GROMACS .gro file of C-alpha atoms in nm:
model
  392
    1MET     CA    1  -0.134   0.996   0.126
    2ARG     CA    2  -0.483   1.115   0.217
    3PRO     CA    3  -0.660   1.369  -0.005
    4ARG     CA    4  -0.847   1.663   0.140
    5LYS     CA    5  -1.189   1.524   0.230
    6GLY     CA    6  -1.044   1.192   0.342
    7ALA     CA    7  -0.822   1.384   0.581
    8THR     CA    8  -1.130   1.546   0.730
    9TRP     CA    9  -1.277   1.210   0.821
   10MET     CA   10  -0.951   1.092   0.973
   11ILE     CA   11  -0.935   1.406   1.185
   12LEU     CA   12  -1.297   1.360   1.291
   13ALA     CA   13  -1.222   1.000   1.378
   14ALA     CA   14  -0.929   1.104   1.594
   15THR     CA   15  -1.136   1.379   1.758
   16PHE     CA   16  -1.422   1.147   1.847
   17GLY     CA   17  -1.166   0.892   1.964
   18LEU     CA   18  -1.068   1.125   2.246
   19VAL     CA   19  -1.405   1.069   2.407
   20ALA     CA   20  -1.502   0.730   2.273
   21CYS     CA   21  -1.518   0.419   2.487
   22GLY     CA   22  -1.459   0.155   2.218
   23SER     CA   23  -1.128  -0.025   2.261
   24ILE     CA   24  -0.935  -0.349   2.214
   25SER     CA   25  -0.848  -0.529   2.536
   26ARG     CA   26  -0.470  -0.543   2.581
   27PRO     CA   27  -0.237  -0.578   2.880
   28SER     CA   28  -0.097  -0.262   3.033
   29ALA     CA   29   0.247  -0.158   2.913
   30ASP     CA   30   0.344  -0.127   3.281
   31LEU     CA   31   0.284  -0.499   3.330
   32VAL     CA   32   0.461  -0.632   3.019
   33GLU     CA   33   0.833  -0.610   2.955
   34LEU     CA   34   0.894  -0.561   2.584
   35SER     CA   35   1.237  -0.646   2.448
   36ALA     CA   36   1.410  -0.408   2.207
   37SER     CA   37   1.512  -0.723   2.014
   38PRO     CA   38   1.212  -0.958   2.023
   39ALA     CA   39   1.264  -1.329   1.974
   40PRO     CA   40   1.197  -1.476   1.630
   41THR     CA   41   0.841  -1.595   1.559
   42PRO     CA   42   0.693  -1.822   1.289
   43LEU     CA   43   0.566  -1.513   1.106
   44ASP     CA   44   0.925  -1.402   1.045
   45ALA     CA   45   0.950  -1.660   0.765
   46PHE     CA   46   0.725  -1.430   0.563
   47ARG     CA   47   0.839  -1.080   0.659
   48PHE     CA   48   1.119  -0.845   0.754
   49ILE     CA   49   1.147  -0.501   0.911
   50ALA     CA   50   1.217  -0.227   0.654
   51THR     CA   51   1.478  -0.063   0.880
   52ASP     CA   52   1.655  -0.391   0.968
   53PRO     CA   53   1.962  -0.431   0.744
   54VAL     CA   54   2.004  -0.797   0.838
   55GLY     CA   55   1.650  -0.895   0.746
   56SER     CA   56   1.650  -0.680   0.431
   57THR     CA   57   1.979  -0.827   0.312
   58ALA     CA   58   1.865  -1.183   0.383
   59PHE     CA   59   1.554  -1.130   0.173
   60LEU     CA   60   1.748  -0.974  -0.114
   61GLU     CA   61   2.021  -1.238  -0.118
   62SER     CA   62   1.760  -1.514  -0.117
   63TRP     CA   63   1.591  -1.345  -0.411
   64ARG     CA   64   1.923  -1.297  -0.593
   65ALA     CA   65   1.984  -1.671  -0.575
   66GLN     CA   66   1.661  -1.734  -0.769
   67ARG     CA   67   1.718  -1.476  -1.040
   68ASP     CA   68   1.895  -1.526  -1.369
   69PRO     CA   69   2.241  -1.367  -1.323
   70GLU     CA   70   2.228  -1.261  -1.689
   71SER     CA   71   1.901  -1.066  -1.649
   72ASP     CA   72   1.886  -0.710  -1.780
   73GLY     CA   73   1.787  -0.569  -1.441
   74VAL     CA   74   1.485  -0.547  -1.215
   75ASN     CA   75   1.161  -0.383  -1.328
   76VAL     CA   76   0.956  -0.260  -1.033
   77LEU     CA   77   0.599  -0.142  -0.986
   78ALA     CA   78   0.518   0.030  -0.654
   79VAL     CA   79   0.154   0.115  -0.579
   80SER     CA   80   0.073   0.371  -0.308
   81GLY     CA   81  -0.216   0.408  -0.068
   82GLY     CA   82  -0.515   0.631  -0.122
   83GLY     CA   83  -0.833   0.453  -0.011
   84ALA     CA   84  -1.112   0.483  -0.268
   85ASN     CA   85  -0.867   0.663  -0.498
   86GLY     CA   86  -0.722   0.322  -0.576
   87ALA     CA   87  -0.988   0.308  -0.848
   88PHE     CA   88  -0.766   0.548  -1.047
   89GLY     CA   89  -0.465   0.315  -1.027
   90ALA     CA   90  -0.678   0.012  -1.112
   91GLY     CA   91  -0.815   0.188  -1.419
   92LEU     CA   92  -0.464   0.294  -1.519
   93LEU     CA   93  -0.341  -0.066  -1.514
   94VAL     CA   94  -0.638  -0.185  -1.721
   95GLY     CA   95  -0.588   0.095  -1.976
   96TRP     CA   96  -0.215   0.021  -1.989
   97SER     CA   97  -0.292  -0.342  -2.075
   98GLU     CA   98  -0.534  -0.234  -2.346
   99ALA     CA   99  -0.273  -0.001  -2.496
  100GLY     CA  100  -0.011  -0.276  -2.494
  101GLY     CA  101   0.343  -0.262  -2.366
  102ARG     CA  102   0.268  -0.314  -1.996
  103PRO     CA  103   0.579  -0.486  -1.853
  104ALA     CA  104   0.584  -0.813  -1.662
  105PHE     CA  105   0.729  -0.666  -1.346
  106ASP     CA  106   0.994  -0.856  -1.153
  107ILE     CA  107   0.864  -0.715  -0.828
  108VAL     CA  108   0.535  -0.549  -0.736
  109THR     CA  109   0.480  -0.374  -0.403
  110GLY     CA  110   0.164  -0.234  -0.246
  111VAL     CA  111   0.072  -0.013   0.047
  112SER     CA  112  -0.285   0.034   0.178
  113THR     CA  113  -0.520   0.033  -0.122
  114GLY     CA  114  -0.208  -0.047  -0.324
  115ALA     CA  115  -0.189  -0.374  -0.130
  116LEU     CA  116  -0.541  -0.460  -0.246
  117MET     CA  117  -0.440  -0.388  -0.605
  118ALA     CA  118  -0.093  -0.545  -0.601
  119PRO     CA  119  -0.184  -0.917  -0.642
  120PHE     CA  120  -0.373  -0.848  -0.966
  121ALA     CA  121  -0.103  -0.610  -1.092
  122TYR     CA  122   0.156  -0.879  -1.013
  123LEU     CA  123  -0.029  -1.151  -1.204
  124GLY     CA  124  -0.059  -0.933  -1.513
  125PRO     CA  125  -0.321  -0.838  -1.773
  126GLU     CA  126  -0.488  -1.182  -1.757
  127TRP     CA  127  -0.624  -1.076  -1.418
  128ASP     CA  128  -0.747  -0.731  -1.526
  129ASP     CA  129  -1.111  -0.844  -1.522
  130GLN     CA  130  -1.082  -0.934  -1.154
  131LEU     CA  131  -0.903  -0.607  -1.081
  132MET     CA  132  -1.173  -0.407  -1.258
  133ARG     CA  133  -1.452  -0.591  -1.077
  134ALA     CA  134  -1.284  -0.540  -0.740
  135TYR     CA  135  -1.255  -0.164  -0.782
  136THR     CA  136  -1.595  -0.107  -0.939
  137ASP     CA  137  -1.780  -0.355  -0.715
  138PRO     CA  138  -2.095  -0.197  -0.566
  139ASP     CA  139  -2.019  -0.380  -0.239
  140ALA     CA  140  -1.724  -0.142  -0.186
  141ALA     CA  141  -1.977   0.134  -0.114
  142ARG     CA  142  -2.048  -0.045   0.216
  143LEU     CA  143  -1.694   0.009   0.345
  144THR     CA  144  -1.794   0.336   0.511
  145GLU     CA  145  -2.139   0.243   0.630
  146GLY     CA  146  -2.235   0.246   0.997
  147GLN     CA  147  -2.042   0.547   1.125
  148TRP     CA  148  -2.026   0.651   1.491
  149GLY     CA  149  -1.885   0.309   1.567
  150LEU     CA  150  -1.618   0.467   1.787
  151LEU     CA  151  -1.858   0.427   2.079
  152ARG     CA  152  -1.826   0.048   2.035
  153ARG     CA  153  -1.486  -0.004   1.873
  154PRO     CA  154  -1.153   0.183   1.819
  155SER     CA  155  -1.251   0.307   1.471
  156LEU     CA  156  -1.517   0.500   1.287
  157TYR     CA  157  -1.614   0.198   1.076
  158SER     CA  158  -1.614  -0.177   1.115
  159ASP     CA  159  -1.378  -0.387   0.901
  160ARG     CA  160  -1.656  -0.637   0.825
  161SER     CA  161  -1.721  -0.501   0.474
  162LEU     CA  162  -1.348  -0.465   0.404
  163ARG     CA  163  -1.285  -0.826   0.503
  164ALA     CA  164  -1.582  -0.941   0.296
  165LEU     CA  165  -1.451  -0.756  -0.009
  166VAL     CA  166  -1.101  -0.901   0.031
  167GLY     CA  167  -1.247  -1.248   0.086
  168LYS     CA  168  -1.454  -1.216  -0.232
  169TYR     CA  169  -1.151  -1.165  -0.458
  170VAL     CA  170  -0.861  -1.325  -0.270
  171ASP     CA  171  -0.909  -1.701  -0.286
  172SER     CA  172  -0.711  -2.022  -0.326
  173PRO     CA  173  -0.682  -1.998  -0.708
  174LEU     CA  174  -0.531  -1.650  -0.670
  175LEU     CA  175  -0.274  -1.781  -0.420
  176ARG     CA  176  -0.188  -2.075  -0.646
  177ALA     CA  177  -0.120  -1.837  -0.936
  178ILE     CA  178   0.096  -1.616  -0.713
  179ALA     CA  179   0.290  -1.921  -0.590
  180VAL     CA  180   0.373  -2.014  -0.951
  181GLU     CA  181   0.517  -1.667  -1.016
  182HIS     CA  182   0.706  -1.672  -0.687
  183ARG     CA  183   0.873  -2.000  -0.784
  184ALA     CA  184   0.971  -1.837  -1.114
  185GLY     CA  185   1.169  -1.573  -0.924
  186ARG     CA  186   0.925  -1.282  -0.914
  187ARG     CA  187   0.828  -1.113  -0.587
  188LEU     CA  188   0.510  -0.960  -0.442
  189LEU     CA  189   0.551  -0.742  -0.132
  190MET     CA  190   0.309  -0.551   0.092
  191ALA     CA  191   0.370  -0.314   0.383
  192THR     CA  192   0.192  -0.282   0.716
  193THR     CA  193   0.276  -0.075   1.023
  194ASN     CA  194   0.338  -0.250   1.356
  195LEU     CA  195   0.215   0.015   1.600
  196ASP     CA  196   0.361  -0.159   1.906
  197ALA     CA  197   0.711  -0.151   1.758
  198GLN     CA  198   0.655   0.163   1.544
  199GLU     CA  199   0.802  -0.025   1.249
  200GLU     CA  200   0.731  -0.066   0.879
  201VAL     CA  201   0.690  -0.438   0.813
  202ILE     CA  202   0.745  -0.579   0.463
  203TRP     CA  203   0.557  -0.901   0.390
  204ASP     CA  204   0.668  -1.148   0.121
  205MET     CA  205   0.322  -1.241  -0.005
  206GLY     CA  206   0.457  -1.490  -0.259
  207ALA     CA  207   0.624  -1.683   0.022
  208ILE     CA  208   0.289  -1.699   0.204
  209ALA     CA  209   0.116  -1.820  -0.113
  210LEU     CA  210   0.387  -2.081  -0.171
  211ALA     CA  211   0.359  -2.207   0.188
  212GLY     CA  212  -0.012  -2.258   0.128
  213GLN     CA  213   0.061  -2.513  -0.145
  214ALA     CA  214   0.197  -2.761   0.111
  215PRO     CA  215  -0.049  -3.031   0.220
  216GLY     CA  216  -0.292  -2.901   0.481
  217GLN     CA  217  -0.152  -2.546   0.481
  218ALA     CA  218  -0.392  -2.376   0.238
  219PRO     CA  219  -0.644  -2.244   0.497
  220ALA     CA  220  -0.377  -2.092   0.724
  221ALA     CA  221  -0.192  -1.933   0.431
  222LEU     CA  222  -0.510  -1.786   0.286
  223ALA     CA  223  -0.610  -1.645   0.626
  224LEU     CA  224  -0.267  -1.483   0.676
  225PHE     CA  225  -0.262  -1.346   0.319
  226ARG     CA  226  -0.602  -1.183   0.369
  227ASN     CA  227  -0.508  -1.054   0.714
  228VAL     CA  228  -0.200  -0.877   0.579
  229MET     CA  229  -0.404  -0.715   0.301
  230VAL     CA  230  -0.670  -0.595   0.544
  231ALA     CA  231  -0.406  -0.465   0.786
  232SER     CA  232  -0.225  -0.272   0.513
  233ALA     CA  233  -0.554  -0.105   0.414
  234SER     CA  234  -0.675  -0.032   0.771
  235ILE     CA  235  -0.654   0.348   0.796
  236PRO     CA  236  -0.610   0.426   1.169
  237GLY     CA  237  -0.925   0.564   1.324
  238VAL     CA  238  -1.125   0.480   1.013
  239PHE     CA  239  -1.094   0.098   1.026
  240PRO     CA  240  -0.986  -0.106   1.330
  241PRO     CA  241  -0.630  -0.238   1.352
  242VAL     CA  242  -0.557  -0.603   1.273
  243MET     CA  243  -0.421  -0.808   1.560
  244MET     CA  244  -0.152  -1.042   1.427
  245ASP     CA  245  -0.081  -1.359   1.626
  246PRO     CA  246   0.297  -1.417   1.600
  247GLY     CA  247   0.239  -1.790   1.637
  248SER     CA  248   0.436  -1.839   1.958
  249VAL     CA  249   0.262  -1.931   2.283
  250ASP     CA  250   0.417  -1.657   2.498
  251ASP     CA  251   0.400  -1.374   2.244
  252LEU     CA  252   0.139  -1.099   2.252
  253ALA     CA  253  -0.065  -1.029   1.943
  254GLU     CA  254   0.083  -0.744   1.739
  255MET     CA  255  -0.126  -0.442   1.641
  256HIS     CA  256  -0.091  -0.370   1.269
  257VAL     CA  257  -0.242  -0.080   1.074
  258ASP     CA  258  -0.216   0.092   0.735
  259GLY     CA  259   0.130   0.064   0.579
  260GLY     CA  260   0.090   0.427   0.473
  261VAL     CA  261   0.155   0.534   0.832
  262THR     CA  262   0.524   0.454   0.782
  263THR     CA  263   0.570   0.479   0.405
  264PRO     CA  264   0.367   0.611   0.109
  265PHE     CA  265   0.506   0.340  -0.122
  266VAL     CA  266   0.788   0.083  -0.131
  267LEU     CA  267   1.064   0.075  -0.392
  268ALA     CA  268   1.347  -0.052  -0.173
  269PRO     CA  269   1.379  -0.131   0.200
  270ALA     CA  270   1.423   0.191   0.400
  271THR     CA  271   1.751   0.074   0.545
  272MET     CA  272   1.896   0.041   0.194
  273SER     CA  273   1.834   0.394   0.068
  274PHE     CA  274   2.200   0.423  -0.036
  275TRP     CA  275   2.222   0.068  -0.166
  276GLU     CA  276   2.382   0.022  -0.510
  277PRO     CA  277   2.278  -0.327  -0.624
  278LYS     CA  278   2.469  -0.499  -0.903
  279GLY     CA  279   2.403  -0.786  -1.138
  280ALA     CA  280   2.071  -0.966  -1.102
  281LEU     CA  281   1.929  -0.708  -0.859
  282ALA     CA  282   2.032  -0.392  -1.044
  283PRO     CA  283   1.724  -0.167  -1.091
  284ALA     CA  284   1.616  -0.089  -1.447
  285ASP     CA  285   1.268   0.056  -1.502
  286LEU     CA  286   1.089   0.176  -1.188
  287TYR     CA  287   0.721   0.277  -1.189
  288VAL     CA  288   0.518   0.431  -0.908
  289ILE     CA  289   0.139   0.463  -0.913
  290ILE     CA  290   0.031   0.733  -0.668
  291ASN     CA  291  -0.336   0.697  -0.583
  292GLY     CA  292  -0.373   1.059  -0.484
  293GLU     CA  293  -0.265   1.410  -0.569
  294ILE     CA  294   0.095   1.524  -0.545
  295GLU     CA  295   0.073   1.880  -0.670
  296ALA     CA  296   0.033   2.165  -0.423
  297ARG     CA  297  -0.291   2.359  -0.444
  298ARG     CA  298  -0.310   2.724  -0.336
  299THR     CA  299  -0.631   2.823  -0.162
  300ILE     CA  300  -0.761   3.027   0.129
  301THR     CA  301  -0.772   2.819   0.446
  302LYS     CA  302  -1.069   2.893   0.669
  303GLY     CA  303  -0.976   3.019   1.014
  304ALA     CA  304  -1.146   2.743   1.214
  305THR     CA  305  -1.009   2.436   1.393
  306LEU     CA  306  -1.111   2.158   1.154
  307PRO     CA  307  -1.021   2.339   0.829
  308ILE     CA  308  -0.678   2.425   0.977
  309LEU     CA  309  -0.621   2.064   1.087
  310MET     CA  310  -0.747   1.931   0.755
  311ARG     CA  311  -0.526   2.161   0.550
  312SER     CA  312  -0.225   2.086   0.772
  313PHE     CA  313  -0.270   1.711   0.735
  314ASP     CA  314  -0.306   1.737   0.358
  315THR     CA  315   0.005   1.956   0.338
  316MET     CA  316   0.203   1.715   0.556
  317SER     CA  317   0.095   1.415   0.349
  318LYS     CA  318   0.195   1.575   0.019
  319ALA     CA  319   0.530   1.691   0.161
  320ASP     CA  320   0.603   1.338   0.286
  321LEU     CA  321   0.510   1.189  -0.051
  322ARG     CA  322   0.729   1.436  -0.242
  323ALA     CA  323   1.022   1.369  -0.008
  324HIS     CA  324   0.983   0.994  -0.057
  325LEU     CA  325   0.961   1.037  -0.432
  326LEU     CA  326   1.272   1.260  -0.439
  327ALA     CA  327   1.466   1.000  -0.238
  328SER     CA  328   1.353   0.737  -0.488
  329VAL     CA  329   1.471   0.956  -0.777
  330ALA     CA  330   1.813   0.981  -0.614
  331PHE     CA  331   1.819   0.601  -0.576
  332ALA     CA  332   1.729   0.557  -0.944
  333GLU     CA  333   1.986   0.810  -1.069
  334ARG     CA  334   2.261   0.659  -0.854
  335ASN     CA  335   2.193   0.320  -1.009
  336GLY     CA  336   2.136   0.428  -1.369
  337ALA     CA  337   1.767   0.340  -1.356
  338THR     CA  338   1.464   0.531  -1.483
  339LEU     CA  339   1.182   0.629  -1.246
  340ARG     CA  340   0.837   0.719  -1.376
  341TYR     CA  341   0.532   0.805  -1.169
  342ALA     CA  342   0.161   0.864  -1.218
  343ALA     CA  343  -0.063   1.068  -0.988
  344ILE     CA  344  -0.425   1.180  -0.986
  345PRO     CA  345  -0.472   1.522  -1.151
  346THR     CA  346  -0.597   1.779  -0.901
  347GLU     CA  347  -0.889   1.875  -1.127
  348LEU     CA  348  -1.051   1.536  -1.060
  349GLY     CA  349  -1.115   1.636  -0.697
  350ALA     CA  350  -1.032   1.290  -0.561
  351ASP     CA  351  -1.155   1.187  -0.216
  352SER     CA  352  -0.995   0.885  -0.049
  353LEU     CA  353  -1.311   0.793   0.143
  354ALA     CA  354  -1.561   0.841  -0.142
  355PHE     CA  355  -1.636   0.471  -0.186
  356ASP     CA  356  -1.968   0.534  -0.361
  357THR     CA  357  -1.998   0.361  -0.697
  358GLU     CA  358  -2.018   0.684  -0.898
  359SER     CA  359  -1.699   0.838  -0.754
  360ARG     CA  360  -1.498   0.518  -0.798
  361GLY     CA  361  -1.633   0.472  -1.149
  362ARG     CA  362  -1.529   0.826  -1.244
  363LEU     CA  363  -1.175   0.775  -1.115
  364PHE     CA  364  -1.147   0.431  -1.277
  365ALA     CA  365  -1.251   0.577  -1.613
  366ALA     CA  366  -1.000   0.862  -1.579
  367GLY     CA  367  -0.718   0.622  -1.495
  368ARG     CA  368  -0.815   0.387  -1.776
  369ALA     CA  369  -0.818   0.671  -2.030
  370ALA     CA  370  -0.475   0.791  -1.917
  371GLY     CA  371  -0.333   0.437  -1.932
  372LEU     CA  372  -0.479   0.377  -2.278
  373ALA     CA  373  -0.350   0.710  -2.410
  374GLY     CA  374  -0.005   0.656  -2.263
  375THR     CA  375  -0.020   0.985  -2.073
  376ALA     CA  376  -0.043   0.850  -1.717
  377PHE     CA  377   0.330   0.834  -1.636
  378ARG     CA  378   0.591   1.105  -1.638
  379GLU     CA  379   0.961   1.072  -1.575
  380ALA     CA  380   1.045   1.181  -1.222
  381ILE     CA  381   1.255   1.497  -1.241
  382PRO     CA  382   1.347   1.656  -0.905
  383GLU     CA  383   1.262   2.014  -1.004
  384GLU     CA  384   0.915   1.904  -1.115
  385ILE     CA  385   0.842   1.707  -0.796
  386SER     CA  386   0.937   1.992  -0.560
  387PRO     CA  387   0.668   2.261  -0.547
  388PRO     CA  388   0.770   2.593  -0.705
  389ALA     CA  389   0.883   2.862  -0.467
  390GLY     CA  390   0.618   3.123  -0.399
  391ARG     CA  391   0.579   3.430  -0.187
  392PRO     CA  392   0.643   3.378   0.186
   0.00000   0.00000   0.00000
């Protein structure tokens, strides 16, 4: 989901891209034969395609085998995208810890900025200081420095500052802590979008962290972990895509971008929308943090090209988010679970590309206050998610 001003920058990026010369060198599609069913690669040990029932089932059955069959159900936290608006979700988690009662989630998922937040949310309140520092760090203001880069690269901004920020907070101790929780049967997932295959890819980040604990594997695991996080947060046209090396000699590097291109958040694999899990995988309490607005806002749209495109993109994003949330409500109701969600109030005027310290600090404080007061989440009721009918 991209709020109003953030959408403007994405549109501008796409517009300039029509005439820009920056690009990534890749072979022509006319010269490469791509299989509809590509051969397995070493990366497949850590990921599956959201629309692949075989891969999704294999992941879930492997997880089931590690869970206590007498457990009371699965508690899930899904964190959406939203760029700089992730400061709201980070503040919410910190305030929730301060209020007490924040669950130890069995599975945490993240998309885009949610992927940057997810490791700290997964590890719990003991890591709130790192989460707060990451989302209030003055270095984050550099993420959108050096515009007009489309003349040199396929994006408005470089990913140098993004990679530096991820590298600053994602280190070997973090991966060791995640590996411990993974062994205990909890799961941490992130989503990217494979543009070549037009697929949502779900990465098992705990499996990557665990692989890094083997002798000599720590550097490779840390590099892959960081690469996935950067890819999930790489808004197309704003930051360059991440080229993933599948690890096989004859395979082309895959182009991965923001997971939000294919899904606003992840509660269950897309192919299992009508899944009714039992026993150790039965859903219980489901929480979604939406780092953006969800409510419709009536206004007068200016009759010029960019305002029309901007308003259309914002409308499309909110409609997609509401549809995804409604589908998640149906999943929860079908399985006797409870779904609660939090979103940024429209009066805060959130902007997904306002990475300046003041804007992020304001959103962090608002999220923290809502988490501390216990007012951040509301139970997802279909008639409240769908916008009210108005005049045609």
